[in-house]
Coordinates of C-alpha atoms and ligand atoms in Angstrom, one line a residue:
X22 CA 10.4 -22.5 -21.7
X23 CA 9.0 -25.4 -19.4
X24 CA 10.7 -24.3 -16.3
X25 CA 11.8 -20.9 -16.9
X26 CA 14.7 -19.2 -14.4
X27 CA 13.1 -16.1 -12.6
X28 CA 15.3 -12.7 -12.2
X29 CA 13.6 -10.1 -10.2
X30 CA 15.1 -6.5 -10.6
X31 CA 14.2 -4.9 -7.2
X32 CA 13.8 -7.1 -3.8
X33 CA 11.1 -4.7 -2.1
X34 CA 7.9 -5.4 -1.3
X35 CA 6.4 -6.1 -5.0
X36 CA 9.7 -7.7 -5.7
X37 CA 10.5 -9.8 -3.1
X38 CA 6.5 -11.3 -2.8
X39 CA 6.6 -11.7 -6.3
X40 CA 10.1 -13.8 -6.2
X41 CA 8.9 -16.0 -3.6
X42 CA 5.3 -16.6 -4.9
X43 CA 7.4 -18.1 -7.7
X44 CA 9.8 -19.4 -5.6
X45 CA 7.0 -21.5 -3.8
X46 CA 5.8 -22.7 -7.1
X47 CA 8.8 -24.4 -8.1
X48 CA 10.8 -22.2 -10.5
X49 CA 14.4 -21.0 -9.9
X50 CA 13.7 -17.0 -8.4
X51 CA 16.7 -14.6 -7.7
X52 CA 15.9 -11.5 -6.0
X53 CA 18.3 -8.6 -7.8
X54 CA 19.1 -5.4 -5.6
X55 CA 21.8 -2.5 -5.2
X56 CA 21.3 -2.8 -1.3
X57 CA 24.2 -5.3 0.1
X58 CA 22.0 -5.6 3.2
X59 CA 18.8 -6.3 1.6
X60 CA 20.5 -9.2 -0.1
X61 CA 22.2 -10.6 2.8
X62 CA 19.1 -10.4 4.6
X63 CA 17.5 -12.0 2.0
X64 CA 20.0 -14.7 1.5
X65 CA 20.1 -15.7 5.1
X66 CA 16.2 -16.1 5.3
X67 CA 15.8 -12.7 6.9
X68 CA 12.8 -10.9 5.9
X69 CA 13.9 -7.1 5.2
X70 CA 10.2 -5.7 6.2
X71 CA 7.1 -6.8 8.1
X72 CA 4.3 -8.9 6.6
X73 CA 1.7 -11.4 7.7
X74 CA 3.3 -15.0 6.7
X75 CA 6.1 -13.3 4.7
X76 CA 8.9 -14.7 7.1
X77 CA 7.4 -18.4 7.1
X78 CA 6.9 -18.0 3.6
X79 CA 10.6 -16.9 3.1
X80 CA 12.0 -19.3 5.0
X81 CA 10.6 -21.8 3.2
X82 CA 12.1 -20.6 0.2
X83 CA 15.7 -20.2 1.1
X84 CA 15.2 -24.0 2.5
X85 CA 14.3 -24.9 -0.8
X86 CA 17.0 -23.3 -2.5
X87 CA 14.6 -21.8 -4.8
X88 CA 15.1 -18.3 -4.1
X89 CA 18.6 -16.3 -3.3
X90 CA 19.7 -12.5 -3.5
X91 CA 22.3 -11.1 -5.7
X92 CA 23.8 -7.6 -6.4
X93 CA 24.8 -8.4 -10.0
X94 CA 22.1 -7.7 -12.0
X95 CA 23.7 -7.7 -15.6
X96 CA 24.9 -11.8 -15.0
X97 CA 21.5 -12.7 -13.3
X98 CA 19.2 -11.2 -15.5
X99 CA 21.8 -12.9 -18.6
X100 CA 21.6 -16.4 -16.7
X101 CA 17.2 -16.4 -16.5
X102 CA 14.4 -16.4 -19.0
X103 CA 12.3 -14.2 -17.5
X104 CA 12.9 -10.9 -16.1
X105 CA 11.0 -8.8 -14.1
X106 CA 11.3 -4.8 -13.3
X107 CA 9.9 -4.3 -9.5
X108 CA 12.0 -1.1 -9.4
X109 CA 10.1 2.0 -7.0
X110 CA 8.2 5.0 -9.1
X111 CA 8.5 7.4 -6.2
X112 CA 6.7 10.3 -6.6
X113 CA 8.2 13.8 -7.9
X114 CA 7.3 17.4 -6.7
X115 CA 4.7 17.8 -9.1
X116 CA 3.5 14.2 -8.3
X117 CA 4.3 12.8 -11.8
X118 CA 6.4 9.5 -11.0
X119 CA 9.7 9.7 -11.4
X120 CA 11.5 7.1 -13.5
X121 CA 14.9 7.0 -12.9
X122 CA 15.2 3.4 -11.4
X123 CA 12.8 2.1 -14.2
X124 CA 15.7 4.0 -16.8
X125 CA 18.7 2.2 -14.7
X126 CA 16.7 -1.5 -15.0
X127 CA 16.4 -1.2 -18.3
X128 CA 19.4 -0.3 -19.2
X129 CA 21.1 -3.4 -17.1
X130 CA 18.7 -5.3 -19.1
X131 CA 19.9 -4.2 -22.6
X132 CA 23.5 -4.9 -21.1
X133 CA 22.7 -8.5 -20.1
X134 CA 20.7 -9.2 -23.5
X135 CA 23.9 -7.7 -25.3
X136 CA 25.9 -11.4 -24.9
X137 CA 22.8 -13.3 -24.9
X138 CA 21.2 -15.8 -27.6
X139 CA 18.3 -17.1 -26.3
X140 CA 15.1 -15.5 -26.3
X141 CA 14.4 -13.6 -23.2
X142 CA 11.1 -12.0 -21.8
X143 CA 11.0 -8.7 -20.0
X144 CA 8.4 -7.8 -17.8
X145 CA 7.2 -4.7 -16.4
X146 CA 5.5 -4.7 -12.7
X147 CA 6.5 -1.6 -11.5
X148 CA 3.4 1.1 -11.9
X149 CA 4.1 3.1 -14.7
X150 CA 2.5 5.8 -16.9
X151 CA 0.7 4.7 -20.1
X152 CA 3.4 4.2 -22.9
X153 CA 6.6 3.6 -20.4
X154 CA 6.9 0.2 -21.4
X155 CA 7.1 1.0 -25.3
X156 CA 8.8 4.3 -24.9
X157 CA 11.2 4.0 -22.3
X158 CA 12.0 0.3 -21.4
X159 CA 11.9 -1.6 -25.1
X160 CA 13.5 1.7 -26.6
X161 CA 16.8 1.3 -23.9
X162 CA 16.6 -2.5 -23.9
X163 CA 17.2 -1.8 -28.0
X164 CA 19.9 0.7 -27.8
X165 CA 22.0 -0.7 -25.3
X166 CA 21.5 -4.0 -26.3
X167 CA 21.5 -3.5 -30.2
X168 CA 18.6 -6.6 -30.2
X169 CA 15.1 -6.6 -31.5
X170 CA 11.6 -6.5 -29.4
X171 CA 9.9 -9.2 -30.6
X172 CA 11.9 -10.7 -32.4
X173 CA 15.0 -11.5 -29.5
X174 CA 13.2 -10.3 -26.5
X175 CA 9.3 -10.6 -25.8
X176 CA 7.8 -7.8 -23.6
X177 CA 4.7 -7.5 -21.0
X178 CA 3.3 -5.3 -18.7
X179 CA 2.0 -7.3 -15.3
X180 CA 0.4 -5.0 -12.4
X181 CA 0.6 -6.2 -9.3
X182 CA -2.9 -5.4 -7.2
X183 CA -1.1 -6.4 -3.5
X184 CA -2.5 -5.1 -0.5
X185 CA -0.1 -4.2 2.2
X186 CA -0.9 -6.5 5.2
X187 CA -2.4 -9.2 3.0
X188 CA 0.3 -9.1 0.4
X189 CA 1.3 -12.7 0.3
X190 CA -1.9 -13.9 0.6
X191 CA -3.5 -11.8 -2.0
X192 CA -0.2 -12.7 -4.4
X193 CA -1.1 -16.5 -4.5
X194 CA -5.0 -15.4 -4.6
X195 CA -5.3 -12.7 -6.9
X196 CA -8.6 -11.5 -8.4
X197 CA -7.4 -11.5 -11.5
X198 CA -4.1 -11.5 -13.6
X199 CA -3.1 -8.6 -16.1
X200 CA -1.0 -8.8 -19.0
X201 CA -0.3 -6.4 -21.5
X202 CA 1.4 -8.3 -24.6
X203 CA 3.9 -6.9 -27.2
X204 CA 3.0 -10.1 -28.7
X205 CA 1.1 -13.4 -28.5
X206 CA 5.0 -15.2 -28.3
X207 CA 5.6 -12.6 -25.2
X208 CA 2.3 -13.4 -23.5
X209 CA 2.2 -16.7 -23.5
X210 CA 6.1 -16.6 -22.1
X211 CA 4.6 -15.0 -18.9
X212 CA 1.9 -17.3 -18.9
X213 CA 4.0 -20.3 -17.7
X214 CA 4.4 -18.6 -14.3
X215 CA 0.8 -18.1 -13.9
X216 CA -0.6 -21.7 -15.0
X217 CA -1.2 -22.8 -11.6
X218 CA -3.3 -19.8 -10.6
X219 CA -7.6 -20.2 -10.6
X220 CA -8.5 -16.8 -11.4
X221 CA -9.6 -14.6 -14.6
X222 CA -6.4 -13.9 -17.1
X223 CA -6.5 -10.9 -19.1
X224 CA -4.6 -10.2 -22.1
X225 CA -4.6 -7.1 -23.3
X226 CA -2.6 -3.9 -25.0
X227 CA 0.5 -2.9 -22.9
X228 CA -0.5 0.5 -22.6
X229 CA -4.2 -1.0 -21.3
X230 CA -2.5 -2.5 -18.7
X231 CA -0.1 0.4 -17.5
X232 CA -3.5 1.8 -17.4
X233 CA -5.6 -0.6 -15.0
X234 CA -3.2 -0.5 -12.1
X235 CA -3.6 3.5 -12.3
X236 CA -7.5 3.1 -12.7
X237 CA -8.0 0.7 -10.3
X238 CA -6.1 2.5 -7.5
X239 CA -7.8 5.6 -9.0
X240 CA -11.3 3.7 -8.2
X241 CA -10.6 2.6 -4.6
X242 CA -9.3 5.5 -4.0
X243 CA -12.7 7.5 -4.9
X244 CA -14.6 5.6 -3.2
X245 CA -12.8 6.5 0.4
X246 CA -13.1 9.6 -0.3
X247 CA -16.5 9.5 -1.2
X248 CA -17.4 8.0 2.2
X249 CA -15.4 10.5 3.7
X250 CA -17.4 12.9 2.1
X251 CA -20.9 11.1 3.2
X252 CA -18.9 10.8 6.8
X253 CA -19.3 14.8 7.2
X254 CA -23.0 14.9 5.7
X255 CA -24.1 11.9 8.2
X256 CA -22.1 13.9 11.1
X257 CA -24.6 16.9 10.3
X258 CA -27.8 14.8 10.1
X259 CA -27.4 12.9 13.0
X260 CA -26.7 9.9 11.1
X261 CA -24.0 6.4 11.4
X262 CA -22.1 7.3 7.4
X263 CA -21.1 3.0 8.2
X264 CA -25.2 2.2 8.2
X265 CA -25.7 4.4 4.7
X266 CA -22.6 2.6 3.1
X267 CA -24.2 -0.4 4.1
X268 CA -27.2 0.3 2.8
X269 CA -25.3 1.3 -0.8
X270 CA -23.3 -1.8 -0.7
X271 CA -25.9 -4.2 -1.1
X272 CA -26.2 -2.9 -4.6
X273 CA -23.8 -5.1 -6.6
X274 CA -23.0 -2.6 -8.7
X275 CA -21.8 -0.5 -5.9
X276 CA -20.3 -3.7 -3.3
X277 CA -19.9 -3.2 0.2
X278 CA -16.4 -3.0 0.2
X279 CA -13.3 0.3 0.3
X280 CA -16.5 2.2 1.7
X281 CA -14.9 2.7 4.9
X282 CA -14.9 5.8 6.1
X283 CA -12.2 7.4 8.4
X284 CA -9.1 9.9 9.0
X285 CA -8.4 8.9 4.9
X286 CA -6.2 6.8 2.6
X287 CA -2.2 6.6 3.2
X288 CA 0.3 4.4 2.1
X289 CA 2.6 3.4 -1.1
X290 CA 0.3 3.5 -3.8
X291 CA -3.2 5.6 -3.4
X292 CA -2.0 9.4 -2.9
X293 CA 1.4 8.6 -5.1
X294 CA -1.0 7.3 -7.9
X295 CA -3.2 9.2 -8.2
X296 CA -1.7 12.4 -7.6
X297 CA 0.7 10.6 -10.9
X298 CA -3.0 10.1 -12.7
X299 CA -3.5 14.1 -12.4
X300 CA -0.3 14.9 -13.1
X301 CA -0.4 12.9 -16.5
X302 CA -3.8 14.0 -17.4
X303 CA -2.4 17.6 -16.7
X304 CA 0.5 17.6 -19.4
X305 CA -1.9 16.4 -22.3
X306 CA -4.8 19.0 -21.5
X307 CA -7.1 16.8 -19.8
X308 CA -9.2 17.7 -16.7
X309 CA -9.5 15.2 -13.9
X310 CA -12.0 17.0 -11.4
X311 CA -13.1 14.0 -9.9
X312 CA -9.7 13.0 -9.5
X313 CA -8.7 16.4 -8.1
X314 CA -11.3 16.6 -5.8
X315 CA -10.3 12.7 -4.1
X316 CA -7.4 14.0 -3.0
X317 CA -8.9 17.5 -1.8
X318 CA -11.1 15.3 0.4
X319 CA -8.3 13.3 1.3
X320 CA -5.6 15.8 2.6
X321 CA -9.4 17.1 4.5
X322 CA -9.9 14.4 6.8
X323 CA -7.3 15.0 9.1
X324 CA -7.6 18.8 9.5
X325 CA -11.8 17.6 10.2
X326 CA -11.0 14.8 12.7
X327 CA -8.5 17.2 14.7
X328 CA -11.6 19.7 14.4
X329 CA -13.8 17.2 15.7
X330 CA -11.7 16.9 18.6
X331 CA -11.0 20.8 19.4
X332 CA -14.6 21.4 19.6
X333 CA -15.1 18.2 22.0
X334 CA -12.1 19.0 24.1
X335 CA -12.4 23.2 23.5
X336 CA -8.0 24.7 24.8
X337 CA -5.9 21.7 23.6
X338 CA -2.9 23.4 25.1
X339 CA -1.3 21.2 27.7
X340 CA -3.3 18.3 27.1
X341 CA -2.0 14.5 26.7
X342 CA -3.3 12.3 24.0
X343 CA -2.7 8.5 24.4
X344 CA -2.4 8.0 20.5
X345 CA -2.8 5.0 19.2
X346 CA -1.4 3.6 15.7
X347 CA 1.0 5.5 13.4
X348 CA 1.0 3.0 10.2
X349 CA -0.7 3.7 7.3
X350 CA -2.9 0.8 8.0
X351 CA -2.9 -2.2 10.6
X352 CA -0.9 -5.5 10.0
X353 CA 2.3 -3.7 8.2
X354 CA 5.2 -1.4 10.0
X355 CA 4.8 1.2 6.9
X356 CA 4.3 4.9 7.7
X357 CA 4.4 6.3 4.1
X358 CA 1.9 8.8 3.9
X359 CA 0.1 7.6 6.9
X360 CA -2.2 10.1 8.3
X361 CA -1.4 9.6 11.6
X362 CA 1.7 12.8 10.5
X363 CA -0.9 15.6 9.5
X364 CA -2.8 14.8 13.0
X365 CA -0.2 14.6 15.1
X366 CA 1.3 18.0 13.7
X367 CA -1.8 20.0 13.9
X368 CA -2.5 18.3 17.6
X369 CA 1.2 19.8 18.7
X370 CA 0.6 23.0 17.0
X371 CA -2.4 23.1 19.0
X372 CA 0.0 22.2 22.2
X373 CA -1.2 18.9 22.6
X374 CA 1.7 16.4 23.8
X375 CA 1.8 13.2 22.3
X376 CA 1.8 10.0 23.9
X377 CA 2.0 7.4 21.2
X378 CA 2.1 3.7 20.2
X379 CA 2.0 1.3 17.6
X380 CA 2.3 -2.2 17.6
X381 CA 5.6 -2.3 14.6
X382 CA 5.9 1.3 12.9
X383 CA 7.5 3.1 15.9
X384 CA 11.0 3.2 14.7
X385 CA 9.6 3.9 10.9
X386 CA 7.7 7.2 12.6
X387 CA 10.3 7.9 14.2
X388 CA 12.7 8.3 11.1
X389 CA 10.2 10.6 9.2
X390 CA 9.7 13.0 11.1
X391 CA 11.7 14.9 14.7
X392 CA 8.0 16.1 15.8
X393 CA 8.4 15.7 20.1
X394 CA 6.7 12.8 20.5
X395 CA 6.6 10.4 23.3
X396 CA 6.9 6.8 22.0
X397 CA 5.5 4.5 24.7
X398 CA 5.8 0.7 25.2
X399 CA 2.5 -0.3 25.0
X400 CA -1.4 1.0 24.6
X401 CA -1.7 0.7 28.4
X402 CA 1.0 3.2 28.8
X403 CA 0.4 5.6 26.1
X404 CA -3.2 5.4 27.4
X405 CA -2.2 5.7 31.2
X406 CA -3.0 9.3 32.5
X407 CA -3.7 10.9 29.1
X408 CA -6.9 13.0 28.7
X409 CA -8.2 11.8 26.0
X410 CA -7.5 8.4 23.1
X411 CA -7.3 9.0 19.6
X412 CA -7.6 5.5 17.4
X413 CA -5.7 6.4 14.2
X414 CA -5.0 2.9 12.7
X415 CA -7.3 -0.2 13.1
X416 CA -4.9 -3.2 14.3
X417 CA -6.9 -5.6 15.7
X418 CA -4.8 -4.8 19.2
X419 CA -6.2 -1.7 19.7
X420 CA -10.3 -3.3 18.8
X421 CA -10.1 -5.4 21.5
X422 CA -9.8 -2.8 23.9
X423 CA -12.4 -2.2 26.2
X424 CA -14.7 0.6 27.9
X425 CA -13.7 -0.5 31.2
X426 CA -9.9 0.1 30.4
X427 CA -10.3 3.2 28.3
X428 CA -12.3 4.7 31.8
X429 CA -9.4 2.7 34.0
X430 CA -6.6 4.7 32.1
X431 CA -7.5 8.2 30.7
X432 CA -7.9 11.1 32.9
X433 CA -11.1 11.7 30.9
X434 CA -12.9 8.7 29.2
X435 CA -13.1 10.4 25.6
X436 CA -12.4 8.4 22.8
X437 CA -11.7 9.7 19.0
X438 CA -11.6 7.3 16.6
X439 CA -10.8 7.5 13.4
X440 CA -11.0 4.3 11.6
X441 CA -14.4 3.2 13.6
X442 CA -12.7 0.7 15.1
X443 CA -15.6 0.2 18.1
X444 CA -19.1 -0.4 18.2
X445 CA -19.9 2.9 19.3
X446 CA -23.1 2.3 20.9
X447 CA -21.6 0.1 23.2
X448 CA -18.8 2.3 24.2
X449 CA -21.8 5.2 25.1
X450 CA -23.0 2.6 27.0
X451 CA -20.2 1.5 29.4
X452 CA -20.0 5.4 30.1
X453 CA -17.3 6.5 27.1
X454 CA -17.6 9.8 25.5
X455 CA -17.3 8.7 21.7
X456 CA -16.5 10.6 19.0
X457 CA -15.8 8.8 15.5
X458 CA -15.7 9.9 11.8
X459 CA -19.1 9.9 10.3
X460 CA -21.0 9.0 13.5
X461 CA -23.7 10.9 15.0
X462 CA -24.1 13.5 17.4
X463 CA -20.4 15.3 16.4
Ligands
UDX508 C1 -3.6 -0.5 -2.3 C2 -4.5 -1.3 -3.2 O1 -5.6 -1.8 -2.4 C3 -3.7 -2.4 -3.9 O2 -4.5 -3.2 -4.8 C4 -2.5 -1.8 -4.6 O3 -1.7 -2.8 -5.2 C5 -1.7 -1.0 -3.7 O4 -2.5 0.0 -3.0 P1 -2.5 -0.8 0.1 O5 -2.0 0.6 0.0 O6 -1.6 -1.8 0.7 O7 -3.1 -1.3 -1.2 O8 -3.7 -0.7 1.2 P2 -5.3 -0.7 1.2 O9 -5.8 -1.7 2.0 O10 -5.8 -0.5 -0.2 O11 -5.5 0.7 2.0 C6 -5.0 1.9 1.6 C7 -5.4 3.0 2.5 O12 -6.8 3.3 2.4 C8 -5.2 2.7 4.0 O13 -4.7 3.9 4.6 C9 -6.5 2.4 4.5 O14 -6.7 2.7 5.9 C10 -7.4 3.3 3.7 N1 -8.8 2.7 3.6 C11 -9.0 1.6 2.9 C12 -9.9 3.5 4.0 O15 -9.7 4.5 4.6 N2 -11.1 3.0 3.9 C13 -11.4 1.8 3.2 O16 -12.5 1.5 3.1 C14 -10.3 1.1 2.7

């Protein structure tokens, strides 16, 4: 396979990067979904969500001719080489992931390899528990398709380490690439994708792979919530938590970096995972304290930043808050499990009303939840005539904000901020009272 045809089951955000990183490099990509939308969108250069360079990047593409959308998986997946599953593992009640979509690929996939002669490689990229591949996807690709693995079909297992916000950058720069191998004929029919890429290649056991993704988000994950958990013990020593982490980081085996402490971690992939890492360990006996205790700390932070501002502020009732940022994070319009929902619902139970803005997640707010919230045009107007700020995501918009304007807008200059998004000391200075997560005098 020189030039192999690329079918991607799944045009979200894994999916879609991942098609048009491959795209860009030069190989034939279609983008599979059952959304007729997403694939018109798609199809006439419209990106279907927000990303830094994703619409230049897509555009590109579709100029090229080297990426299009379909809705007919079974004849795209029959007319490419190389397959991959980017299908959603949302999360269930209990937190395990739920598989359905991963069930549905596969079986389109043993439908497609049915009719088909040549060899064909499947790859899993979706995050999956240890033993998915090899129990669920090779067993349906066999039965509906009545081939062999290995011997007419080659499998992997490829995580995908994207960061929201830095998703297409970090897909043509990775740290390193993962593949889990059925076999060495399976591996090295993935590895024509990656040739161009400069970083470390891993090979490895396919269940090792399902693995890393889980570890690795399990990893970053404990280490917010460990500076969240430094964050209080600075707060009651008088202390900056962002010096001490510092002051760890230089230790290369500890690196400066997802030390950041704050109102905690939200998004696609941290609580789902490793709430689907307990849940996992919990049906073969095993304990996970730490594990446990990373999302205690996490569902913590919110009900402690909202504390921090009840005792600065004392009766909440009645007040205005000029809120600022409702993403997870900055630089993306996603709200999933951004903890900007557990603060603004205590603040109203506390009869706070809620003044907010964010640069693009607005309308994404606004479809998860009915809370009564004001959603204002700009950071100047939710600030304009609230009594107090809180800073609950970190786009650079809301940084470059100033003393002067926070005392020109608020009723009260009192600034909470949860992701430390100022220099606090020279807030203090230009008259702001400050409050932030892990620094002093709280
Ligand atoms: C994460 C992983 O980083 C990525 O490798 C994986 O593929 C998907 O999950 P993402 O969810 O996009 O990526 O964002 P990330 O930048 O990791 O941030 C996740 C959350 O942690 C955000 O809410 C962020 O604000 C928070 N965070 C991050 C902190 O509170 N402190 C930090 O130091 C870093």
């Amino acid at each position: 396979m020189d030039s192999p045809r690329v079918s991607i089951i799944g045009s979200g955000y894994v999916g879609l990067i991942t098609g048009l990183v491959f795209a860009k490099k030069g190989f034939d990509t279609v983008c599979i979904d059952v959304i007729p939308d997403r694939v018109d969108k798609i199809n006439n250069g419209i990106s279907p969500f927000f990303e830094p360079r994703l619409q230049e990047l897509h555009s590109e593409c579709i100029d090229t001719g080297k990426i299009r959308a379909s809705l007919d998986s079974v004849k795209e997946i029959r007319d490419s080489d190389i397959t991959f599953i980017c299908v959603g593992t949302p999360s269930r009640d209990d937190g395990s992931a739920d598989l359905s979509y991963i069930e549905q690929a596969s079986s389109d996939i043993g439908e497609a390899l049915r009719s088909k002669e040549r060899y064909h490689v499947v790859v899993a990229k979706s995050t999956i528990p240890p033993g998915t591949t090899e129990e669920l996807i090779i067993k349906r690709i066999e039965t509906v398709s009545g081939k062999k693995a290995g011997k007419d079909f080659g499998v992997c297992m490829n995580p995908e380490f994207l960061k929201q916000g830095s998703a297409v950058h970090d897909a043509f720069n990775p740290d390193r690439i993962v593949i889990g191998e059925y076999d060495t004929r399976s591996g090295e029919g993935l590895q024509v994708l990656y040739n161009d890429f400069d970083c470390p290649k891993m090979m490895c056991d396919i269940k090792a792979a399902e693995l890393i993704k889980y570890a690795a988000n399990s990893f970053l994950a404990t280490k917010i919530s460990f500076a969240n958990d430094f964050a209080r013990i600075c707060e009651a020593f008088n202390v900056d938590v962002y010096e001490v982490m510092k002051g760890i980081g230089y230790d290369y085996r500890i690196n400066p970096r997802f030390l950041n402490a704050g109102v905690g971690f939200g998004g696609s992939c941290f609580p789902k995972d490793v709430k689907a890492v307990i849940a996992l360990a919990d049906e073969i006996g095993v304990e996970t304290p730490i594990l446990d205790s990373v999302i205690e700390t996490n569902e913590f932070q919110p009900i402690h930043f909202v504390n921090i501002i009840k005792r600065t502020i004392g009766d909440l009732n009645g007040k205005k808050v000029g809120f600022l940022g409702l993403s997870f994070k900055p630089n993306t319009d996603d709200v999933r499990e951004t903890r900007a929902l557990p603060i603004i619902s205590s603040l109203i139970d506390e009869g706070v009303l809620v003044r907010a803005y964010d640069p693009e997640a607005m309308e994404n707010f606004a479809r998860i939840t009915t809370l009564p919230i004001d959603y204002m045009p700009s950071w100047r107007e939710a600030l304009n005539g609230s009594d107090f700020a809180v800073i609950q995501t970190d786009w650079d918009e809301f940084k470059n904000i100033r003393g002067k304007d926070f005392r020109q807008y608020l009723n009260s200059p009192i600034v909470f901020d949860g992701r430390r998004s100022y220099n606090p000391e020279s807030l203090i200075k230009e008259g702001i009272v400050y409050r932030g997560i892990g620094w002093k005098n709280l």
